[in-house]
Amino acid sequence: MDGDEWKAYFRDFKRSAFRLEAHQTYTMPGEAESFRTFLAGEPMPEGFNEPWHQTIRGHAAAGRTMTRAKIVRRPLTPYSRYLFAWATPGNIAAGEDYHIVDLTDQPNPGLPEQDFWMFDETIVVHLNYRPDGTQINRELIQDPDIGKYLAWRELAVESAMPFSAYRT
């Protein structure tokens, strides 16, 4: 699932979009240059991630929610440091509800190791990655056990702290 088919899920959802991020590192070609810039200690480019922020703002203005829960373990990976310094604050400012589930000093409460997006509490798409964080594919789950995904969403949010509290 790529291109317009994938973008349609973000364009067309009616009420909510939820993402569980279970991996510690993502190796995304579209982020390679900005990630290198971050690691080099350069300043964040003006307008960084603005198209995504416009998407979030549009949904927020229409009353639709975008929520994310990111599982972390310290020490943070370079990618998580990049995400938290450059991407997450702008997403939150645009209207995304962002949570951190820190499993450094506690056992996993029962969350899957599988990244996924859930749209409108009916559609589930798994995001499949190699151990190095390279995405293999996106997989639309046919007839998902939606109760299981709703329970994982609840558990993630209940086990998490808001990003703003985590950063302090």
CSV table of N, CA and C in Angstrom, one decimal:
chain,number,residue,atom,x,y,z
A,1,MET,N,0.9,-1.2,0.0
A,1,MET,CA,0.0,0.0,0.0
A,1,MET,C,0.9,1.2,0.0
A,2,ASP,N,0.8,2.0,-1.1
A,2,ASP,CA,1.7,3.2,-1.2
A,2,ASP,C,0.9,4.3,-1.9
A,3,GLY,N,1.6,5.4,-2.1
A,3,GLY,CA,1.1,6.5,-2.8
A,3,GLY,C,-0.2,7.0,-2.4
A,4,ASP,N,-1.1,7.2,-3.5
A,4,ASP,CA,-2.4,7.8,-3.2
A,4,ASP,C,-3.3,6.9,-2.4
A,5,GLU,N,-3.1,5.6,-2.5
A,5,GLU,CA,-3.9,4.7,-1.7
A,5,GLU,C,-3.7,4.9,-0.2
A,6,TRP,N,-2.4,5.0,0.1
A,6,TRP,CA,-2.0,5.2,1.5
A,6,TRP,C,-2.4,6.6,2.0
A,7,LYS,N,-2.2,7.6,1.2
A,7,LYS,CA,-2.5,9.0,1.5
A,7,LYS,C,-4.0,9.2,1.7
A,8,ALA,N,-4.8,8.4,1.1
A,8,ALA,CA,-6.3,8.5,1.2
A,8,ALA,C,-6.8,8.2,2.6
A,9,TYR,N,-6.1,7.3,3.3
A,9,TYR,CA,-6.5,7.1,4.7
A,9,TYR,C,-6.4,8.3,5.6
A,10,PHE,N,-5.3,9.1,5.3
A,10,PHE,CA,-5.1,10.3,6.1
A,10,PHE,C,-6.0,11.5,5.6
A,11,ARG,N,-6.4,11.4,4.4
A,11,ARG,CA,-7.2,12.5,3.8
A,11,ARG,C,-8.7,12.2,4.2
A,12,ASP,N,-9.1,10.9,4.2
A,12,ASP,CA,-10.5,10.6,4.2
A,12,ASP,C,-11.1,10.1,5.6
A,13,PHE,N,-10.3,10.0,6.6
A,13,PHE,CA,-10.9,9.5,7.9
A,13,PHE,C,-11.8,10.6,8.4
A,14,LYS,N,-12.9,10.1,9.1
A,14,LYS,CA,-14.0,11.0,9.5
A,14,LYS,C,-13.9,11.4,11.0
A,15,ARG,N,-13.3,10.6,11.9
A,15,ARG,CA,-13.4,10.9,13.3
A,15,ARG,C,-12.0,10.9,14.0
A,16,SER,N,-11.3,9.8,13.7
A,16,SER,CA,-10.0,9.6,14.5
A,16,SER,C,-9.0,8.8,13.7
A,17,ALA,N,-7.8,9.1,14.1
A,17,ALA,CA,-6.6,8.3,13.6
A,17,ALA,C,-5.7,8.1,14.8
A,18,PHE,N,-5.3,6.9,15.0
A,18,PHE,CA,-4.4,6.5,16.1
A,18,PHE,C,-3.2,5.7,15.6
A,19,ARG,N,-2.0,6.1,16.1
A,19,ARG,CA,-0.8,5.4,15.7
A,19,ARG,C,-0.1,4.9,17.0
A,20,LEU,N,0.2,3.6,17.0
A,20,LEU,CA,1.1,3.0,17.9
A,20,LEU,C,2.5,2.8,17.3
A,21,GLU,N,3.5,3.5,17.9
A,21,GLU,CA,4.9,3.3,17.4
A,21,GLU,C,5.6,2.5,18.4
A,22,ALA,N,6.0,1.3,18.0
A,22,ALA,CA,6.6,0.3,18.9
A,22,ALA,C,8.2,0.3,18.7
A,23,HIS,N,8.6,0.6,17.5
A,23,HIS,CA,10.1,0.5,17.2
A,23,HIS,C,10.8,1.7,17.7
A,24,GLN,N,12.1,1.5,18.0
A,24,GLN,CA,13.0,2.6,18.5
A,24,GLN,C,13.7,3.4,17.4
A,25,THR,N,13.8,2.8,16.2
A,25,THR,CA,14.5,3.4,15.1
A,25,THR,C,13.6,3.2,13.9
A,26,TYR,N,13.5,4.2,13.1
A,26,TYR,CA,12.9,4.1,11.8
A,26,TYR,C,13.9,4.7,10.8
A,27,THR,N,14.1,3.9,9.7
A,27,THR,CA,15.0,4.3,8.6
A,27,THR,C,14.1,4.7,7.4
A,28,MET,N,13.7,5.9,7.3
A,28,MET,CA,12.8,6.3,6.3
A,28,MET,C,13.5,7.2,5.3
A,29,PRO,N,13.5,6.8,4.0
A,29,PRO,CA,14.2,7.5,3.0
A,29,PRO,C,13.9,9.0,2.9
A,30,GLY,N,12.6,9.3,3.2
A,30,GLY,CA,12.2,10.7,3.1
A,30,GLY,C,12.7,11.6,4.3
A,31,GLU,N,13.2,10.9,5.3
A,31,GLU,CA,13.8,11.6,6.5
A,31,GLU,C,15.3,11.6,6.5
A,32,ALA,N,15.9,10.9,5.6
A,32,ALA,CA,17.4,10.7,5.6
A,32,ALA,C,18.2,12.0,5.7
A,33,GLU,N,17.9,12.9,4.9
A,33,GLU,CA,18.6,14.2,4.9
A,33,GLU,C,18.4,15.0,6.1
A,34,SER,N,17.2,15.1,6.6
A,34,SER,CA,16.9,15.9,7.8
A,34,SER,C,17.5,15.2,9.0
A,35,PHE,N,17.5,13.8,9.0
A,35,PHE,CA,18.1,13.1,10.1
A,35,PHE,C,19.6,13.3,10.2
A,36,ARG,N,20.3,13.3,9.0
A,36,ARG,CA,21.7,13.6,8.9
A,36,ARG,C,22.0,15.0,9.4
A,37,THR,N,21.1,16.0,9.0
A,37,THR,CA,21.3,17.4,9.5
A,37,THR,C,21.2,17.5,11.0
A,38,PHE,N,20.2,16.8,11.6
A,38,PHE,CA,20.0,16.8,13.0
A,38,PHE,C,21.3,16.2,13.7
A,39,LEU,N,21.7,15.0,13.2
A,39,LEU,CA,22.9,14.4,13.8
A,39,LEU,C,24.1,15.3,13.7
A,40,ALA,N,24.2,16.1,12.7
A,40,ALA,CA,25.4,17.0,12.5
A,40,ALA,C,25.3,18.2,13.4
A,41,GLY,N,24.2,18.3,14.2
A,41,GLY,CA,24.0,19.5,15.1
A,41,GLY,C,23.6,20.8,14.4
A,42,GLU,N,23.1,20.6,13.2
A,42,GLU,CA,22.6,21.8,12.5
A,42,GLU,C,21.2,22.2,13.0
A,43,PRO,N,20.8,23.5,12.7
A,43,PRO,CA,19.5,23.9,13.2
A,43,PRO,C,18.4,23.2,12.3
A,44,MET,N,17.2,23.1,12.9
A,44,MET,CA,16.1,22.6,12.2
A,44,MET,C,15.7,23.5,11.0
A,45,PRO,N,15.5,23.0,9.8
A,45,PRO,CA,15.2,23.9,8.7
A,45,PRO,C,13.8,24.6,8.9
A,46,GLU,N,13.7,25.8,8.4
A,46,GLU,CA,12.5,26.5,8.5
A,46,GLU,C,11.4,25.7,7.7
A,47,GLY,N,10.2,25.6,8.3
A,47,GLY,CA,9.1,24.9,7.6
A,47,GLY,C,9.2,23.4,7.7
A,48,PHE,N,10.1,22.9,8.6
A,48,PHE,CA,10.3,21.5,8.7
A,48,PHE,C,8.9,20.8,8.9
A,49,ASN,N,8.6,19.8,8.1
A,49,ASN,CA,7.5,18.9,8.3
A,49,ASN,C,6.1,19.7,8.1
A,50,GLU,N,6.2,20.8,7.4
A,50,GLU,CA,5.0,21.6,7.3
A,50,GLU,C,3.8,20.9,6.6
A,51,PRO,N,4.1,20.2,5.5
A,51,PRO,CA,2.9,19.5,4.9
A,51,PRO,C,2.1,18.6,5.9
A,52,TRP,N,2.9,17.9,6.7
A,52,TRP,CA,2.2,17.0,7.7
A,52,TRP,C,1.5,17.9,8.7
A,53,HIS,N,2.1,19.0,9.1
A,53,HIS,CA,1.4,19.9,10.1
A,53,HIS,C,0.1,20.4,9.5
A,54,GLN,N,0.1,20.7,8.2
A,54,GLN,CA,-1.1,21.2,7.6
A,54,GLN,C,-2.2,20.1,7.6
A,55,THR,N,-1.8,18.9,7.4
A,55,THR,CA,-2.8,17.8,7.5
A,55,THR,C,-3.4,17.7,8.9
A,56,ILE,N,-2.5,17.8,9.9
A,56,ILE,CA,-3.0,17.7,11.3
A,56,ILE,C,-3.9,18.9,11.6
A,57,ARG,N,-3.5,20.1,11.3
A,57,ARG,CA,-4.3,21.3,11.5
A,57,ARG,C,-5.6,21.2,10.9
A,58,GLY,N,-5.7,20.7,9.6
A,58,GLY,CA,-7.0,20.5,8.9
A,58,GLY,C,-7.9,19.6,9.7
A,59,HIS,N,-7.4,18.5,10.1
A,59,HIS,CA,-8.2,17.5,10.8
A,59,HIS,C,-8.7,18.1,12.2
A,60,ALA,N,-7.8,18.7,12.9
A,60,ALA,CA,-8.1,19.3,14.2
A,60,ALA,C,-9.2,20.4,14.0
A,61,ALA,N,-9.1,21.2,13.0
A,61,ALA,CA,-10.1,22.3,12.7
A,61,ALA,C,-11.4,21.7,12.4
A,62,ALA,N,-11.5,20.5,11.8
A,62,ALA,CA,-12.7,19.8,11.5
A,62,ALA,C,-13.2,19.0,12.6
A,63,GLY,N,-12.5,19.0,13.8
A,63,GLY,CA,-13.0,18.2,14.9
A,63,GLY,C,-12.6,16.7,14.9
A,64,ARG,N,-11.7,16.4,14.0
A,64,ARG,CA,-11.1,15.0,14.0
A,64,ARG,C,-9.9,14.9,14.8
A,65,THR,N,-9.7,13.8,15.5
A,65,THR,CA,-8.5,13.6,16.4
A,65,THR,C,-7.4,12.8,15.7
A,66,MET,N,-6.2,13.2,16.0
A,66,MET,CA,-5.0,12.4,15.7
A,66,MET,C,-4.3,12.2,17.0
A,67,THR,N,-4.1,10.9,17.3
A,67,THR,CA,-3.4,10.5,18.6
A,67,THR,C,-2.3,9.6,18.2
A,68,ARG,N,-1.2,9.7,19.0
A,68,ARG,CA,-0.1,8.8,18.8
A,68,ARG,C,0.5,8.4,20.2
A,69,ALA,N,0.9,7.1,20.3
A,69,ALA,CA,1.6,6.6,21.4
A,69,ALA,C,2.9,6.0,21.0
A,70,LYS,N,4.0,6.5,21.5
A,70,LYS,CA,5.3,6.1,21.2
A,70,LYS,C,5.9,5.3,22.3
A,71,ILE,N,6.3,4.1,22.1
A,71,ILE,CA,7.0,3.3,23.1
A,71,ILE,C,8.4,3.6,23.1
A,72,VAL,N,9.0,3.9,24.2
A,72,VAL,CA,10.5,4.2,24.3
A,72,VAL,C,11.1,3.4,25.4
A,73,ARG,N,12.4,3.2,25.2
A,73,ARG,CA,13.3,2.7,26.2
A,73,ARG,C,14.6,3.5,26.2
A,74,ARG,N,15.0,3.9,27.4
A,74,ARG,CA,16.2,4.7,27.5
A,74,ARG,C,17.4,3.8,27.6
A,75,PRO,N,18.6,4.2,27.1
A,75,PRO,CA,18.8,5.5,26.5
A,75,PRO,C,18.1,5.6,25.1
A,76,LEU,N,17.6,6.8,24.9
A,76,LEU,CA,16.9,7.0,23.6
A,76,LEU,C,17.8,6.8,22.4
A,77,THR,N,17.3,6.2,21.4
A,77,THR,CA,18.1,6.1,20.1
A,77,THR,C,18.3,7.4,19.5
A,78,PRO,N,19.3,7.6,18.6
A,78,PRO,CA,19.4,8.8,17.9
A,78,PRO,C,18.2,9.2,17.1
A,79,TYR,N,17.4,8.2,16.6
A,79,TYR,CA,16.2,8.5,15.9
A,79,TYR,C,15.2,9.1,16.8
A,80,SER,N,15.0,8.5,18.0
A,80,SER,CA,14.0,9.0,19.0
A,80,SER,C,14.4,10.4,19.4
A,81,ARG,N,15.7,10.7,19.6
A,81,ARG,CA,16.1,12.1,19.9
A,81,ARG,C,15.7,13.0,18.8
A,82,TYR,N,15.9,12.6,17.6
A,82,TYR,CA,15.6,13.4,16.4
A,82,TYR,C,14.1,13.7,16.4
A,83,LEU,N,13.3,12.6,16.6
A,83,LEU,CA,11.8,12.7,16.6
A,83,LEU,C,11.4,13.7,17.6
A,84,PHE,N,11.9,13.6,18.8
A,84,PHE,CA,11.5,14.4,20.0
A,84,PHE,C,11.9,15.8,19.9
A,85,ALA,N,13.0,16.1,19.2
A,85,ALA,CA,13.5,17.4,19.1
A,85,ALA,C,12.9,18.1,17.9
A,86,TRP,N,12.7,17.5,16.8
A,86,TRP,CA,12.3,18.1,15.5
A,86,TRP,C,10.9,17.8,15.1
A,87,ALA,N,10.4,16.6,15.2
A,87,ALA,CA,9.1,16.3,14.7
A,87,ALA,C,8.0,16.4,15.6
A,88,THR,N,8.1,15.9,16.8
A,88,THR,CA,7.0,15.8,17.8
A,88,THR,C,6.5,17.2,18.2
A,89,PRO,N,7.3,18.1,18.6
A,89,PRO,CA,6.8,19.4,19.0
A,89,PRO,C,5.9,20.1,18.0
A,90,GLY,N,6.3,20.0,16.7
A,90,GLY,CA,5.5,20.6,15.6
A,90,GLY,C,4.2,19.9,15.4
A,91,ASN,N,4.2,18.6,15.6
A,91,ASN,CA,3.0,17.8,15.5
A,91,ASN,C,2.0,18.2,16.6
A,92,ILE,N,2.5,18.3,17.8
A,92,ILE,CA,1.7,18.7,18.9
A,92,ILE,C,1.1,20.1,18.7
A,93,ALA,N,2.0,21.1,18.3
A,93,ALA,CA,1.5,22.4,18.0
A,93,ALA,C,0.5,22.5,17.0
A,94,ALA,N,0.5,21.5,16.0
A,94,ALA,CA,-0.5,21.5,14.9
A,94,ALA,C,-1.8,20.9,15.4
A,95,GLY,N,-1.8,20.1,16.5
A,95,GLY,CA,-3.0,19.5,17.1
A,95,GLY,C,-3.0,18.1,17.3
A,96,GLU,N,-1.8,17.4,17.1
A,96,GLU,CA,-1.8,16.0,17.4
A,96,GLU,C,-1.6,15.7,18.9
A,97,ASP,N,-2.3,14.7,19.4
A,97,ASP,CA,-2.2,14.3,20.8
A,97,ASP,C,-1.2,13.2,20.9
A,98,TYR,N,0.0,13.6,21.5
A,98,TYR,CA,1.2,12.7,21.5
A,98,TYR,C,1.5,12.2,22.9
A,99,HIS,N,1.7,10.9,23.0
A,99,HIS,CA,1.9,10.2,24.3
A,99,HIS,C,3.2,9.4,24.2
A,100,ILE,N,3.9,9.3,25.4
A,100,ILE,CA,5.1,8.5,25.5
A,100,ILE,C,4.8,7.3,26.5
A,101,VAL,N,5.1,6.1,26.1
A,101,VAL,CA,5.0,5.0,27.0
A,101,VAL,C,6.5,4.5,27.2
A,102,ASP,N,7.0,4.9,28.4
A,102,ASP,CA,8.4,4.7,28.7
A,102,ASP,C,8.5,3.3,29.4
A,103,LEU,N,9.1,2.3,28.7
A,103,LEU,CA,9.2,1.0,29.3
A,103,LEU,C,10.6,0.7,29.9
A,104,THR,N,11.4,1.8,30.1
A,104,THR,CA,12.8,1.6,30.6
A,104,THR,C,12.8,0.9,31.9
A,105,ASP,N,12.0,1.3,32.9
A,105,ASP,CA,12.0,0.7,34.2
A,105,ASP,C,10.7,0.0,34.6
A,106,GLN,N,10.0,-0.5,33.6
A,106,GLN,CA,8.8,-1.2,33.8
A,106,GLN,C,8.5,-2.2,32.7
A,107,PRO,N,7.8,-3.3,33.0
A,107,PRO,CA,7.5,-4.3,32.0
A,107,PRO,C,6.5,-3.7,31.0
A,108,ASN,N,6.5,-4.3,29.8
A,108,ASN,CA,5.5,-3.9,28.9
A,108,ASN,C,4.1,-4.3,29.4
A,109,PRO,N,3.1,-3.4,29.5
A,109,PRO,CA,1.8,-3.7,30.1
A,109,PRO,C,1.0,-4.6,29.2
A,110,GLY,N,1.5,-5.0,28.0
A,110,GLY,CA,0.7,-5.9,27.1
A,110,GLY,C,0.5,-5.3,25.8
A,111,LEU,N,1.3,-4.2,25.4
A,111,LEU,CA,1.2,-3.6,24.1
A,111,LEU,C,1.9,-4.5,23.1
A,112,PRO,N,1.5,-4.5,21.9
A,112,PRO,CA,2.1,-5.3,20.8
A,112,PRO,C,3.4,-4.6,20.4
A,113,GLU,N,4.3,-5.4,19.8
A,113,GLU,CA,5.5,-4.9,19.2
A,113,GLU,C,5.3,-4.5,17.7
A,114,GLN,N,4.0,-4.5,17.3
A,114,GLN,CA,3.6,-4.2,16.0
A,114,GLN,C,3.1,-2.7,15.9
A,115,ASP,N,3.8,-2.0,15.0
A,115,ASP,CA,3.3,-0.6,14.7
A,115,ASP,C,2.0,-0.7,13.9
A,116,PHE,N,1.1,0.2,14.1
A,116,PHE,CA,-0.1,0.2,13.4
A,116,PHE,C,-0.8,1.6,13.4
A,117,TRP,N,-1.6,1.9,12.4
A,117,TRP,CA,-2.5,3.0,12.4
A,117,TRP,C,-3.9,2.4,12.5
A,118,MET,N,-4.8,3.1,13.2
A,118,MET,CA,-6.2,2.7,13.3
A,118,MET,C,-7.0,3.9,12.9
A,119,PHE,N,-7.8,3.8,11.9
A,119,PHE,CA,-8.6,4.9,11.4
A,119,PHE,C,-10.1,4.7,11.7
A,120,ASP,N,-10.7,5.7,12.3
A,120,ASP,CA,-12.2,5.7,12.6
A,120,ASP,C,-12.6,4.4,13.4
A,121,GLU,N,-11.7,3.9,14.1
A,121,GLU,CA,-12.0,2.7,15.0
A,121,GLU,C,-12.6,1.6,14.2
A,122,THR,N,-12.2,1.5,12.9
A,122,THR,CA,-12.7,0.4,12.0
A,122,THR,C,-11.7,-0.1,11.1
A,123,ILE,N,-10.7,0.7,10.7
A,123,ILE,CA,-9.7,0.3,9.7
A,123,ILE,C,-8.3,0.2,10.4
A,124,VAL,N,-7.6,-0.9,10.2
A,124,VAL,CA,-6.3,-1.1,10.8
A,124,VAL,C,-5.3,-1.4,9.7
A,125,VAL,N,-4.2,-0.7,9.8
A,125,VAL,CA,-3.1,-0.9,8.8
A,125,VAL,C,-1.8,-1.1,9.6
A,126,HIS,N,-1.2,-2.3,9.4
A,126,HIS,CA,0.0,-2.6,10.1
A,126,HIS,C,1.2,-2.0,9.3
A,127,LEU,N,2.1,-1.5,10.0
A,127,LEU,CA,3.4,-1.0,9.4
A,127,LEU,C,4.5,-1.9,9.7
A,128,ASN,N,5.0,-2.6,8.8
A,128,ASN,CA,6.0,-3.7,9.0
A,128,ASN,C,7.4,-3.2,8.7
A,129,TYR,N,8.3,-3.5,9.6
A,129,TYR,CA,9.7,-3.0,9.5
A,129,TYR,C,10.7,-4.1,9.7
A,130,ARG,N,11.9,-3.9,9.1
A,130,ARG,CA,13.0,-4.8,9.4
A,130,ARG,C,13.6,-4.3,10.7
A,131,PRO,N,14.5,-5.1,11.3
A,131,PRO,CA,15.1,-4.7,12.6
A,131,PRO,C,15.9,-3.4,12.5
A,132,ASP,N,16.4,-3.0,11.3
A,132,ASP,CA,17.1,-1.7,11.2
A,132,ASP,C,16.2,-0.5,11.1
A,133,GLY,N,14.8,-0.8,11.1
A,133,GLY,CA,13.9,0.3,11.0
A,133,GLY,C,13.4,0.6,9.6
A,134,THR,N,13.9,-0.1,8.6
A,134,THR,CA,13.5,0.1,7.2
A,134,THR,C,12.1,-0.5,7.0
A,135,GLN,N,11.2,0.3,6.5
A,135,GLN,CA,9.8,-0.2,6.3
A,135,GLN,C,9.8,-1.3,5.2
A,136,ILE,N,9.1,-2.4,5.5
A,136,ILE,CA,9.0,-3.5,4.5
A,136,ILE,C,7.7,-3.2,3.7
A,137,ASN,N,6.6,-2.9,4.4
A,137,ASN,CA,5.3,-2.6,3.7
A,137,ASN,C,4.3,-2.1,4.7
A,138,ARG,N,3.2,-1.7,4.2
A,138,ARG,CA,2.0,-1.4,4.9
A,138,ARG,C,0.9,-2.4,4.6
A,139,GLU,N,0.3,-2.9,5.6
A,139,GLU,CA,-0.6,-4.1,5.3
A,139,GLU,C,-2.0,-3.8,5.9
A,140,LEU,N,-3.0,-3.6,5.0
A,140,LEU,CA,-4.4,-3.4,5.4
A,140,LEU,C,-4.9,-4.8,6.0
A,141,ILE,N,-5.3,-4.7,7.3
A,141,ILE,CA,-5.8,-5.9,8.0
A,141,ILE,C,-7.2,-6.1,7.6
A,142,GLN,N,-7.5,-7.3,7.0
A,142,GLN,CA,-8.9,-7.6,6.6
A,142,GLN,C,-9.6,-8.1,7.9
A,143,ASP,N,-10.8,-7.6,8.1
A,143,ASP,CA,-11.6,-8.0,9.3
A,143,ASP,C,-10.8,-8.1,10.6
A,144,PRO,N,-10.2,-6.9,11.0
A,144,PRO,CA,-9.4,-6.9,12.2
A,144,PRO,C,-10.3,-7.2,13.4
A,145,ASP,N,-9.8,-7.7,14.5
A,145,ASP,CA,-10.4,-7.8,15.8
A,145,ASP,C,-10.3,-6.4,16.4
A,146,ILE,N,-11.3,-5.6,16.0
A,146,ILE,CA,-11.2,-4.2,16.4
A,146,ILE,C,-11.2,-4.0,17.9
A,147,GLY,N,-11.8,-4.9,18.6
A,147,GLY,CA,-11.8,-4.8,20.1
A,147,GLY,C,-10.4,-4.9,20.6
A,148,LYS,N,-9.6,-5.7,20.0
A,148,LYS,CA,-8.2,-5.8,20.4
A,148,LYS,C,-7.4,-4.5,20.2
A,149,TYR,N,-7.6,-3.9,19.0
A,149,TYR,CA,-6.9,-2.7,18.7
A,149,TYR,C,-7.4,-1.5,19.6
A,150,LEU,N,-8.7,-1.5,19.9
A,150,LEU,CA,-9.2,-0.5,20.8
A,150,LEU,C,-8.6,-0.6,22.2
A,151,ALA,N,-8.5,-1.9,22.6
A,151,ALA,CA,-7.9,-2.2,23.9
A,151,ALA,C,-6.5,-1.7,24.0
A,152,TRP,N,-5.7,-2.0,22.9
A,152,TRP,CA,-4.3,-1.6,22.8
A,152,TRP,C,-4.2,0.0,22.9
A,153,ARG,N,-5.1,0.6,22.1
A,153,ARG,CA,-5.1,2.1,22.2
A,153,ARG,C,-5.4,2.6,23.6
A,154,GLU,N,-6.4,2.0,24.3
A,154,GLU,CA,-6.7,2.4,25.6
A,154,GLU,C,-5.5,2.2,26.6
A,155,LEU,N,-4.9,1.0,26.4
A,155,LEU,CA,-3.8,0.6,27.3
A,155,LEU,C,-2.6,1.5,27.0
A,156,ALA,N,-2.3,1.8,25.8
A,156,ALA,CA,-1.2,2.7,25.5
A,156,ALA,C,-1.4,4.1,26.1
A,157,VAL,N,-2.6,4.7,25.9
A,157,VAL,CA,-2.9,6.0,26.5
A,157,VAL,C,-2.8,6.0,28.0
A,158,GLU,N,-3.4,5.0,28.6
A,158,GLU,CA,-3.4,4.9,30.1
A,158,GLU,C,-2.0,4.7,30.6
A,159,SER,N,-1.2,4.0,29.9
A,159,SER,CA,0.2,3.7,30.4
A,159,SER,C,1.2,4.8,30.1
A,160,ALA,N,0.7,5.8,29.4
A,160,ALA,CA,1.6,6.8,28.8
A,160,ALA,C,1.5,8.1,29.7
A,161,MET,N,2.4,9.0,29.3
A,161,MET,CA,2.4,10.4,29.8
A,161,MET,C,2.4,11.3,28.6
A,162,PRO,N,1.8,12.4,28.8
A,162,PRO,CA,1.9,13.4,27.6
A,162,PRO,C,3.3,13.7,27.3
A,163,PHE,N,3.6,14.0,26.0
A,163,PHE,CA,4.9,14.3,25.6
A,163,PHE,C,5.5,15.4,26.4
A,164,SER,N,4.7,16.5,26.7
A,164,SER,CA,5.2,17.6,27.4
A,164,SER,C,5.7,17.3,28.8
A,165,ALA,N,5.1,16.3,29.4
A,165,ALA,CA,5.5,15.9,30.8
A,165,ALA,C,6.8,15.0,30.6
A,166,TYR,N,6.8,14.2,29.6
A,166,TYR,CA,8.0,13.4,29.4
A,166,TYR,C,9.3,14.2,29.1
A,167,ARG,N,9.1,15.2,28.3
A,167,ARG,CA,10.3,16.1,28.0
A,167,ARG,C,10.9,16.8,29.2
A,168,THR,N,10.1,17.1,30.2
A,168,THR,CA,10.6,17.7,31.4
A,168,THR,C,11.3,16.7,32.3
